[in-house]
PDB file of C-alpha atoms in Angstrom:
ATOM      1  CA  MET U 199     -12.530 -15.167   9.404  1.00 65.00           C
ATOM      2  CA  GLN U 200      -9.123 -14.471   8.104  1.00 71.00           C
ATOM      3  CA  LYS U 201     -11.149 -13.196   4.998  1.00 73.00           C
ATOM      4  CA  ASN U 202     -13.249 -10.758   6.828  1.00 78.00           C
ATOM      5  CA  GLU U 203     -10.319  -9.254   8.738  1.00 79.00           C
ATOM      6  CA  LYS U 204      -8.400  -8.819   5.489  1.00 78.00           C
ATOM      7  CA  ARG U 205     -11.614  -7.234   3.891  1.00 79.00           C
ATOM      8  CA  LYS U 206     -12.258  -4.920   7.006  1.00 82.00           C
ATOM      9  CA  ARG U 207      -8.478  -4.001   7.039  1.00 81.00           C
ATOM     10  CA  ALA U 208      -9.062  -3.063   3.696  1.00 83.00           C
ATOM     11  CA  GLU U 209     -11.904  -0.876   4.045  1.00 83.00           C
ATOM     12  CA  GLU U 210     -10.247   0.802   6.892  1.00 84.00           C
ATOM     13  CA  LEU U 211      -7.209   1.494   4.584  1.00 85.00           C
ATOM     14  CA  ILE U 212      -9.784   3.177   1.943  1.00 87.00           C
ATOM     15  CA  ILE U 213     -11.162   5.354   4.813  1.00 87.00           C
ATOM     16  CA  ALA U 214      -7.493   6.523   5.962  1.00 86.00           C
ATOM     17  CA  ASN U 215      -6.748   7.223   1.781  1.00 85.00           C
ATOM     18  CA  GLN U 216      -9.800   9.693   1.542  1.00 86.00           C
ATOM     19  CA  GLN U 217      -8.887  11.527   4.734  1.00 86.00           C
ATOM     20  CA  LEU U 218      -5.386  12.133   3.467  1.00 86.00           C
ATOM     21  CA  ASP U 219      -6.469  13.145   0.172  1.00 85.00           C
ATOM     22  CA  PHE U 220      -8.921  15.435   1.907  1.00 88.00           C
ATOM     23  CA  GLN U 221      -5.830  16.897   4.097  1.00 88.00           C
ATOM     24  CA  LYS U 222      -3.662  17.042   0.805  1.00 88.00           C
ATOM     25  CA  ASP U 223      -6.501  19.306  -0.755  1.00 87.00           C
ATOM     26  CA  GLU U 224      -6.644  21.793   2.035  1.00 89.00           C
ATOM     27  CA  LYS U 225      -2.594  21.900   2.332  1.00 88.00           C
ATOM     28  CA  GLN U 226      -2.497  22.695  -1.219  1.00 89.00           C
ATOM     29  CA  LYS U 227      -5.082  25.365  -0.937  1.00 89.00           C
ATOM     30  CA  ARG U 228      -3.005  27.006   1.914  1.00 87.00           C
ATOM     31  CA  ALA U 229       0.101  26.757  -0.157  1.00 87.00           C
ATOM     32  CA  ASP U 230      -1.899  28.510  -3.421  1.00 89.00           C
ATOM     33  CA  GLU U 231      -2.689  31.353  -0.852  1.00 88.00           C
ATOM     34  CA  LEU U 232       0.704  31.831   0.389  1.00 89.00           C
ATOM     35  CA  LEU U 233       2.262  31.759  -3.080  1.00 89.00           C
ATOM     36  CA  ILE U 234      -0.395  34.823  -4.000  1.00 90.00           C
ATOM     37  CA  ALA U 235       0.471  36.564  -1.168  1.00 88.00           C
ATOM     38  CA  ASN U 236       4.289  36.031  -1.754  1.00 88.00           C
ATOM     39  CA  LYS U 237       3.700  37.756  -5.171  1.00 89.00           C
ATOM     40  CA  GLU U 238       1.784  40.618  -3.818  1.00 89.00           C
ATOM     41  CA  LEU U 239       4.720  41.101  -1.452  1.00 89.00           C
ATOM     42  CA  ALA U 240       7.244  40.997  -4.191  1.00 88.00           C
ATOM     43  CA  LEU U 241       5.255  43.592  -6.160  1.00 90.00           C
ATOM     44  CA  GLN U 242       5.041  45.845  -3.205  1.00 90.00           C
ATOM     45  CA  TYR U 243       8.748  45.343  -2.737  1.00 88.00           C
ATOM     46  CA  ASN U 244       9.341  46.627  -6.208  1.00 89.00           C
ATOM     47  CA  GLN U 245       7.155  49.734  -5.652  1.00 90.00           C
ATOM     48  CA  LYS U 246       9.051  50.839  -2.560  1.00 88.00           C
ATOM     49  CA  GLN U 247      12.272  50.206  -4.369  1.00 89.00           C
ATOM     50  CA  LYS U 248      10.997  52.418  -7.232  1.00 89.00           C
ATOM     51  CA  ARG U 249       9.897  55.122  -4.402  1.00 87.00           C
ATOM     52  CA  THR U 250      13.394  55.094  -3.056  1.00 86.00           C
ATOM     53  CA  GLU U 251      14.938  55.751  -6.167  1.00 87.00           C
ATOM     54  CA  GLU U 252      12.599  58.619  -6.571  1.00 87.00           C
ATOM     55  CA  LEU U 253      13.624  59.948  -3.221  1.00 82.00           C
ATOM     56  CA  LEU U 254      17.225  59.590  -3.924  1.00 83.00           C
ATOM     57  CA  ASN U 255      17.036  61.653  -7.116  1.00 80.00           C
ATOM     58  CA  THR U 256      14.867  64.300  -5.106  1.00 77.00           C
ATOM     59  CA  LYS U 257      17.702  64.503  -2.597  1.00 72.00           C
ATOM     60  CA  ARG U 258      20.248  65.184  -5.319  1.00 73.00           C
ATOM     61  CA  GLU U 259      17.914  67.893  -6.961  1.00 77.00           C
ATOM     62  CA  LEU U 260      17.254  69.475  -3.445  1.00 68.00           C
ATOM     63  CA  ALA U 261      20.640  69.634  -2.074  1.00 66.00           C
ATOM     64  CA  SER U 262      20.209  73.181  -1.240  1.00 68.00           C
ATOM     65  CA  GLN U 263      17.147  72.763   0.705  1.00 73.00           C
ATOM     66  CA  LYS U 264      18.534  70.892   4.078  1.00 73.00           C
ATOM     67  CA  THR U 265      15.156  70.988   5.810  1.00 75.00           C
ATOM     68  CA  LYS U 266      13.318  69.423   2.942  1.00 73.00           C
ATOM     69  CA  ILE U 267      16.318  66.981   2.777  1.00 71.00           C
ATOM     70  CA  GLN U 268      16.299  66.053   6.175  1.00 79.00           C
ATOM     71  CA  LYS U 269      12.616  65.506   5.964  1.00 79.00           C
ATOM     72  CA  TRP U 270      12.848  63.259   2.920  1.00 78.00           C
ATOM     73  CA  VAL U 271      15.672  61.144   4.632  1.00 83.00           C
ATOM     74  CA  LYS U 272      13.404  60.441   7.487  1.00 86.00           C
ATOM     75  CA  GLU U 273      10.686  59.359   5.271  1.00 89.00           C
ATOM     76  CA  VAL U 274      13.144  57.144   3.154  1.00 88.00           C
ATOM     77  CA  LEU U 275      14.420  55.703   6.697  1.00 90.00           C
ATOM     78  CA  LYS U 276      10.740  54.899   7.546  1.00 90.00           C
ATOM     79  CA  ALA U 277      10.189  53.315   4.313  1.00 90.00           C
ATOM     80  CA  ASN U 278      13.426  51.057   4.637  1.00 90.00           C
ATOM     81  CA  LYS U 279      12.102  50.017   8.061  1.00 90.00           C
ATOM     82  CA  GLU U 280       8.887  49.093   6.658  1.00 91.00           C
ATOM     83  CA  LEU U 281      10.576  47.191   3.654  1.00 91.00           C
ATOM     84  CA  ALA U 282      12.518  45.373   6.445  1.00 91.00           C
ATOM     85  CA  THR U 283       9.519  44.465   8.317  1.00 91.00           C
ATOM     86  CA  GLN U 284       7.809  43.358   5.075  1.00 91.00           C
ATOM     87  CA  TYR U 285      10.825  41.481   4.082  1.00 91.00           C
ATOM     88  CA  HIS U 286      11.206  39.641   7.419  1.00 90.00           C
ATOM     89  CA  GLN U 287       7.385  38.589   7.348  1.00 92.00           C
ATOM     90  CA  LYS U 288       8.019  37.384   3.591  1.00 91.00           C
ATOM     91  CA  GLN U 289      11.005  35.036   5.133  1.00 92.00           C
ATOM     92  CA  GLN U 290       8.397  33.613   7.676  1.00 92.00           C
ATOM     93  CA  LYS U 291       5.885  32.938   5.146  1.00 91.00           C
ATOM     94  CA  ASP U 292       8.590  31.266   2.903  1.00 93.00           C
ATOM     95  CA  GLU U 293       9.409  29.270   5.652  1.00 93.00           C
ATOM     96  CA  GLU U 294       6.007  28.240   6.349  1.00 93.00           C
ATOM     97  CA  LEU U 295       5.486  27.390   2.517  1.00 93.00           C
ATOM     98  CA  VAL U 296       8.454  24.968   2.773  1.00 93.00           C
ATOM     99  CA  ILE U 297       7.281  23.078   6.043  1.00 94.00           C
ATOM    100  CA  VAL U 298       3.439  22.824   4.264  1.00 93.00           C
ATOM    101  CA  GLN U 299       5.578  21.475   1.418  1.00 93.00           C
ATOM    102  CA  ASN U 300       7.082  18.981   3.412  1.00 94.00           C
ATOM    103  CA  GLU U 301       3.813  18.130   5.380  1.00 93.00           C
ATOM    104  CA  LEU U 302       2.446  17.571   2.079  1.00 94.00           C
ATOM    105  CA  THR U 303       5.314  15.324   0.751  1.00 93.00           C
ATOM    106  CA  LEU U 304       5.289  13.266   3.980  1.00 93.00           C
ATOM    107  CA  GLN U 305       1.145  12.952   3.394  1.00 93.00           C
ATOM    108  CA  TYR U 306       1.789  11.637  -0.002  1.00 93.00           C
ATOM    109  CA  GLU U 307       4.438   9.197   0.685  1.00 92.00           C
ATOM    110  CA  ALA U 308       2.047   7.689   3.608  1.00 93.00           C
ATOM    111  CA  LYS U 309      -0.898   7.550   1.014  1.00 93.00           C
ATOM    112  CA  LYS U 310       1.418   5.578  -1.473  1.00 91.00           C
ATOM    113  CA  GLU U 311       2.357   3.147   1.389  1.00 91.00           C
ATOM    114  CA  LEU U 312      -1.138   2.907   2.370  1.00 92.00           C
ATOM    115  CA  ALA U 313      -2.217   1.991  -1.223  1.00 93.00           C
ATOM    116  CA  SER U 314       0.622  -0.468  -1.660  1.00 91.00           C
ATOM    117  CA  GLU U 315      -0.359  -2.181   1.447  1.00 90.00           C
ATOM    118  CA  LEU U 316      -3.931  -2.323   0.438  1.00 92.00           C
ATOM    119  CA  THR U 317      -2.953  -3.674  -3.100  1.00 91.00           C
ATOM    120  CA  LEU U 318      -0.915  -6.509  -1.321  1.00 90.00           C
ATOM    121  CA  ALA U 319      -3.753  -7.252   1.161  1.00 90.00           C
ATOM    122  CA  TYR U 320      -6.076  -7.720  -1.970  1.00 90.00           C
ATOM    123  CA  LEU U 321      -3.573  -9.776  -3.699  1.00 90.00           C
ATOM    124  CA  ASP U 322      -3.055 -11.749  -0.598  1.00 87.00           C
ATOM    125  CA  LEU U 323      -6.975 -12.296  -0.385  1.00 89.00           C
ATOM    126  CA  VAL U 324      -7.269 -13.183  -3.967  1.00 89.00           C
ATOM    127  CA  LYS U 325      -4.590 -16.083  -3.565  1.00 86.00           C
ATOM    128  CA  THR U 326      -5.754 -17.337  -0.287  1.00 85.00           C
ATOM    129  CA  GLU U 327      -9.292 -17.589  -1.983  1.00 87.00           C
ATOM    130  CA  ASP U 328      -7.714 -19.421  -5.239  1.00 84.00           C
ATOM    131  CA  ALA U 329      -6.173 -21.807  -2.565  1.00 80.00           C
ATOM    132  CA  LEU U 330      -9.085 -22.401  -0.665  1.00 82.00           C
ATOM    133  CA  ARG U 331     -11.031 -22.857  -3.901  1.00 85.00           C
ATOM    134  CA  VAL U 332      -8.432 -25.562  -5.103  1.00 79.00           C
ATOM    135  CA  HIS U 333      -8.311 -27.320  -1.695  1.00 76.00           C
ATOM    136  CA  ILE U 334     -12.306 -27.305  -1.538  1.00 82.00           C
ATOM    137  CA  ASP U 335     -12.407 -29.068  -5.060  1.00 81.00           C
ATOM    138  CA  GLY U 336      -9.753 -31.423  -4.062  1.00 76.00           C
ATOM    139  CA  LEU U 337     -11.535 -32.452  -0.996  1.00 78.00           C
ATOM    140  CA  GLU U 338     -14.716 -32.912  -3.138  1.00 81.00           C
ATOM    141  CA  ASP U 339     -12.869 -35.165  -5.430  1.00 78.00           C
ATOM    142  CA  MET U 340     -11.787 -37.284  -2.810  1.00 76.00           C
ATOM    143  CA  ILE U 341     -15.413 -37.647  -1.377  1.00 78.00           C
ATOM    144  CA  THR U 342     -16.598 -38.416  -5.144  1.00 78.00           C
ATOM    145  CA  MET U 343     -13.621 -41.274  -5.252  1.00 74.00           C
ATOM    146  CA  ILE U 344     -14.443 -42.501  -1.981  1.00 75.00           C
ATOM    147  CA  SER U 345     -18.296 -42.926  -2.417  1.00 71.00           C
ATOM    148  CA  HIS U 346     -17.698 -44.781  -5.853  1.00 72.00           C
ATOM    149  CA  ASN U 347     -14.433 -46.492  -5.952  1.00 73.00           C
ATOM    150  CA  VAL U 348     -14.272 -47.815  -2.387  1.00 75.00           C
ATOM    151  CA  ARG U 349     -17.949 -48.292  -1.680  1.00 77.00           C
ATOM    152  CA  GLN U 350     -18.311 -50.839  -4.619  1.00 79.00           C
ATOM    153  CA  PRO U 351     -15.615 -53.290  -3.758  1.00 80.00           C
ATOM    154  CA  ILE U 352     -16.556 -53.059   0.081  1.00 81.00           C
ATOM    155  CA  THR U 353     -20.363 -53.729  -0.643  1.00 82.00           C
ATOM    156  CA  GLN U 354     -19.074 -56.783  -3.024  1.00 80.00           C
ATOM    157  CA  ILE U 355     -16.796 -58.218  -0.204  1.00 82.00           C
ATOM    158  CA  LEU U 356     -19.468 -57.998   2.223  1.00 82.00           C
ATOM    159  CA  GLY U 357     -21.995 -59.836   0.130  1.00 83.00           C
ATOM    160  CA  ILE U 358     -19.359 -62.692  -0.567  1.00 79.00           C
ATOM    161  CA  SER U 359     -18.868 -62.799   3.305  1.00 80.00           C
ATOM    162  CA  ASN U 360     -22.449 -62.906   3.814  1.00 80.00           C
ATOM    163  CA  LEU U 361     -22.608 -66.027   1.197  1.00 75.00           C
ATOM    164  CA  LEU U 362     -19.651 -67.570   3.192  1.00 74.00           C
ATOM    165  CA  ASP U 363     -21.734 -67.154   6.605  1.00 71.00           C
ATOM    166  CA  VAL U 364     -24.835 -68.968   5.226  1.00 69.00           C
ATOM    167  CA  SER U 365     -24.962 -72.708   6.384  1.00 62.00           C
ATOM    168  CA  MET U 366     -24.265 -74.300   3.030  1.00 71.00           C
ATOM    169  CA  GLU U 367     -21.855 -76.755   1.916  1.00 75.00           C
ATOM    170  CA  TYR U 368     -20.382 -75.411  -1.458  1.00 75.00           C
ATOM    171  CA  THR U 369     -18.716 -77.327  -4.113  1.00 80.00           C
ATOM    172  CA  PRO U 370     -14.908 -76.656  -4.584  1.00 84.00           C
ATOM    173  CA  ASP U 371     -15.764 -75.099  -7.830  1.00 85.00           C
ATOM    174  CA  GLU U 372     -18.131 -72.725  -6.134  1.00 81.00           C
ATOM    175  CA  LEU U 373     -15.542 -71.881  -3.524  1.00 80.00           C
ATOM    176  CA  LYS U 374     -13.376 -70.962  -5.986  1.00 85.00           C
ATOM    177  CA  THR U 375     -15.798 -68.805  -7.803  1.00 85.00           C
ATOM    178  CA  ILE U 376     -16.552 -66.970  -4.588  1.00 81.00           C
ATOM    179  CA  VAL U 377     -12.903 -66.762  -3.916  1.00 84.00           C
ATOM    180  CA  ASN U 378     -11.795 -65.130  -7.511  1.00 88.00           C
ATOM    181  CA  TYR U 379     -14.929 -62.930  -6.792  1.00 83.00           C
ATOM    182  CA  LEU U 380     -13.368 -61.838  -3.387  1.00 82.00           C
ATOM    183  CA  LYS U 381      -9.985 -61.816  -4.860  1.00 86.00           C
ATOM    184  CA  THR U 382     -11.260 -59.160  -7.583  1.00 87.00           C
ATOM    185  CA  SER U 383     -13.080 -56.832  -5.278  1.00 84.00           C
ATOM    186  CA  VAL U 384      -9.813 -56.697  -3.015  1.00 87.00           C
ATOM    187  CA  LEU U 385      -7.574 -56.018  -6.012  1.00 88.00           C
ATOM    188  CA  ASP U 386     -10.028 -53.189  -7.230  1.00 85.00           C
ATOM    189  CA  LEU U 387      -9.687 -51.677  -3.485  1.00 82.00           C
ATOM    190  CA  ASP U 388      -5.916 -52.112  -3.553  1.00 86.00           C
ATOM    191  CA  HIS U 389      -5.926 -50.311  -6.698  1.00 86.00           C
ATOM    192  CA  PHE U 390      -8.312 -47.602  -5.776  1.00 84.00           C
ATOM    193  CA  THR U 391      -5.856 -47.021  -2.519  1.00 84.00           C
ATOM    194  CA  LYS U 392      -2.734 -46.708  -4.676  1.00 86.00           C
ATOM    195  CA  GLU U 393      -4.739 -44.248  -6.746  1.00 83.00           C
ATOM    196  CA  PHE U 394      -5.774 -42.178  -4.060  1.00 81.00           C
ATOM    197  CA  THR U 395      -2.330 -42.155  -2.192  1.00 84.00           C
ATOM    198  CA  VAL U 396      -1.100 -40.614  -5.579  1.00 84.00           C
ATOM    199  CA  TYR U 397      -3.754 -38.090  -5.681  1.00 81.00           C
ATOM    200  CA  MET U 398      -3.396 -37.064  -2.122  1.00 80.00           C
ATOM    201  CA  GLN U 399       0.373 -36.452  -2.929  1.00 81.00           C
ATOM    202  CA  ASN U 400      -0.305 -34.565  -5.756  1.00 81.00           C
ATOM    203  CA  ILE U 401      -2.489 -32.185  -3.542  1.00 76.00           C
ATOM    204  CA  TYR U 402       0.059 -32.000  -1.191  1.00 73.00           C
ATOM    205  CA  LYS U 403       2.664 -30.915  -3.799  1.00 77.00           C
ATOM    206  CA  LYS U 404       0.361 -28.011  -4.943  1.00 72.00           C
ATOM    207  CA  ASP U 405      -0.222 -26.650  -1.750  1.00 67.00           C
ATOM    208  CA  LEU U 406       3.618 -26.894  -1.030  1.00 68.00           C
ATOM    209  CA  ASP U 407       4.665 -25.232  -4.120  1.00 66.00           C
ATOM    210  CA  GLY U 408       1.897 -22.408  -3.484  1.00 61.00           C
ATOM    211  CA  GLU U 409       3.446 -21.952  -0.187  1.00 60.00           C
ATOM    212  CA  VAL U 410       6.915 -21.774  -1.562  1.00 54.00           C
ATOM    213  CA  VAL U 411       5.870 -18.996  -4.220  1.00 55.00           C
ATOM    214  CA  GLU U 412       3.842 -17.386  -1.876  1.00 58.00           C
ATOM    215  CA  SER U 413       6.838 -17.157   0.613  1.00 61.00           C
ATOM    216  CA  ARG U 414       9.103 -15.856  -2.080  1.00 61.00           C
ATOM    217  CA  GLU U 415       6.641 -13.137  -3.192  1.00 61.00           C
ATOM    218  CA  SER U 416       6.329 -11.909   0.609  1.00 59.00           C
ATOM    219  CA  GLU U 417      10.373 -11.884   0.736  1.00 61.00           C
ATOM    220  CA  ASP U 418      10.438  -9.700  -2.704  1.00 62.00           C
ATOM    221  CA  ARG U 419       7.731  -7.495  -1.243  1.00 57.00           C
ATOM    222  CA  SER U 420       9.368  -7.098   2.193  1.00 59.00           C
ATOM    223  CA  ARG U 421      12.653  -6.117   0.448  1.00 59.00           C
ATOM    224  CA  GLU U 422      11.124  -3.613  -1.887  1.00 59.00           C
ATOM    225  CA  THR U 423       9.321  -2.067   1.354  1.00 54.00           C
ATOM    226  CA  GLU U 424      12.646  -1.865   2.945  1.00 54.00           C
ATOM    227  CA  ARG U 425      14.347  -0.123   0.088  1.00 54.00           C
ATOM    228  CA  PRO U 426      15.392   3.516   0.651  1.00 49.00           C
ATOM    229  CA  ARG U 427      13.089   5.736  -1.264  1.00 47.00           C
ATOM    230  CA  ASP U 428      14.975   8.579  -3.184  1.00 48.00           C
ATOM    231  CA  GLY U 429      12.328  11.255  -2.503  1.00 45.00           C
ATOM    232  CA  GLU U 430      12.605  10.878   1.303  1.00 46.00           C
ATOM    233  CA  THR U 431      16.553  11.088   1.068  1.00 45.00           C
ATOM    234  CA  GLU U 432      16.444  14.197  -0.801  1.00 46.00           C
ATOM    235  CA  GLY U 433      14.109  15.890   1.275  1.00 45.00           C
ATOM    236  CA  ARG U 434      16.140  14.987   4.434  1.00 45.00           C
ATOM    237  CA  ASP U 435      19.248  16.601   2.406  1.00 48.00           C
ATOM    238  CA  GLY U 436      17.121  19.453   1.572  1.00 46.00           C
ATOM    239  CA  GLU U 437      16.046  20.177   5.277  1.00 46.00           C
ATOM    240  CA  ASP U 438      20.039  19.702   6.464  1.00 46.00           C
ATOM    241  CA  ARG U 439      21.175  22.319   4.077  1.00 45.00           C
ATOM    242  CA  ARG U 440      18.326  24.893   4.763  1.00 44.00           C
ATOM    243  CA  PRO U 441      20.243  27.912   6.371  1.00 44.00           C
ATOM    244  CA  GLU U 442      19.009  29.434   9.703  1.00 45.00           C
ATOM    245  CA  LYS U 443      17.158  32.539  10.244  1.00 42.00           C
ATOM    246  CA  GLY U 444      20.413  34.245  11.628  1.00 41.00           C
ATOM    247  CA  GLU U 445      22.167  33.362   8.339  1.00 41.00           C
ATOM    248  CA  MET U 446      19.557  34.755   5.983  1.00 37.00           C
TER     249      MET U 446
END
């Protein structure tokens, strides 16, 4: 069940990652459009500036013609107002572009974090499967040892006990032989019990070592996750230093 939950979590993270990629592409497309519009505004501004210079030259040349000069001055003032309006619009679009860039950065960081979580979940799943496989192999070996090494001396002891239950009179030599057989079976059973104890201790030690290693790796991953990212710090500093509209 734990394996299914982790797999489900991995699938959810993959879907979220795909959604973030789609949003990132849309934001990038919007940013490209804003850059093109910015270039067009810059071209228009240069054209207006050139026109202003031409009007000023015309003013010096037509100094004697007051009426025409006033007319040209009005046109220049109007052009300046249009340029001011366009300049403010450009500022607004630049601010929108900065906001879009910040959103893209946040989405990129979230995508990296999700990818990291997905990788960690996959590694944990692989380690869990390996530990489970080792544990199952150990249980199978234990079953094999019990069925072969325990069953034989127990069967021998039961057979000897059946001989002793039979109403027969045994000679001392026969009794000695039976006792020797019984002693051999008991010693075999005792030897296997010791081997089985050592085997169980080794399995427990492997499980304990695996838990210690996994705990250390989890602590290392936690420290890496809690470590502040340089990109986020610079982003916050950049936002704090951005001037207000009144200062522009």
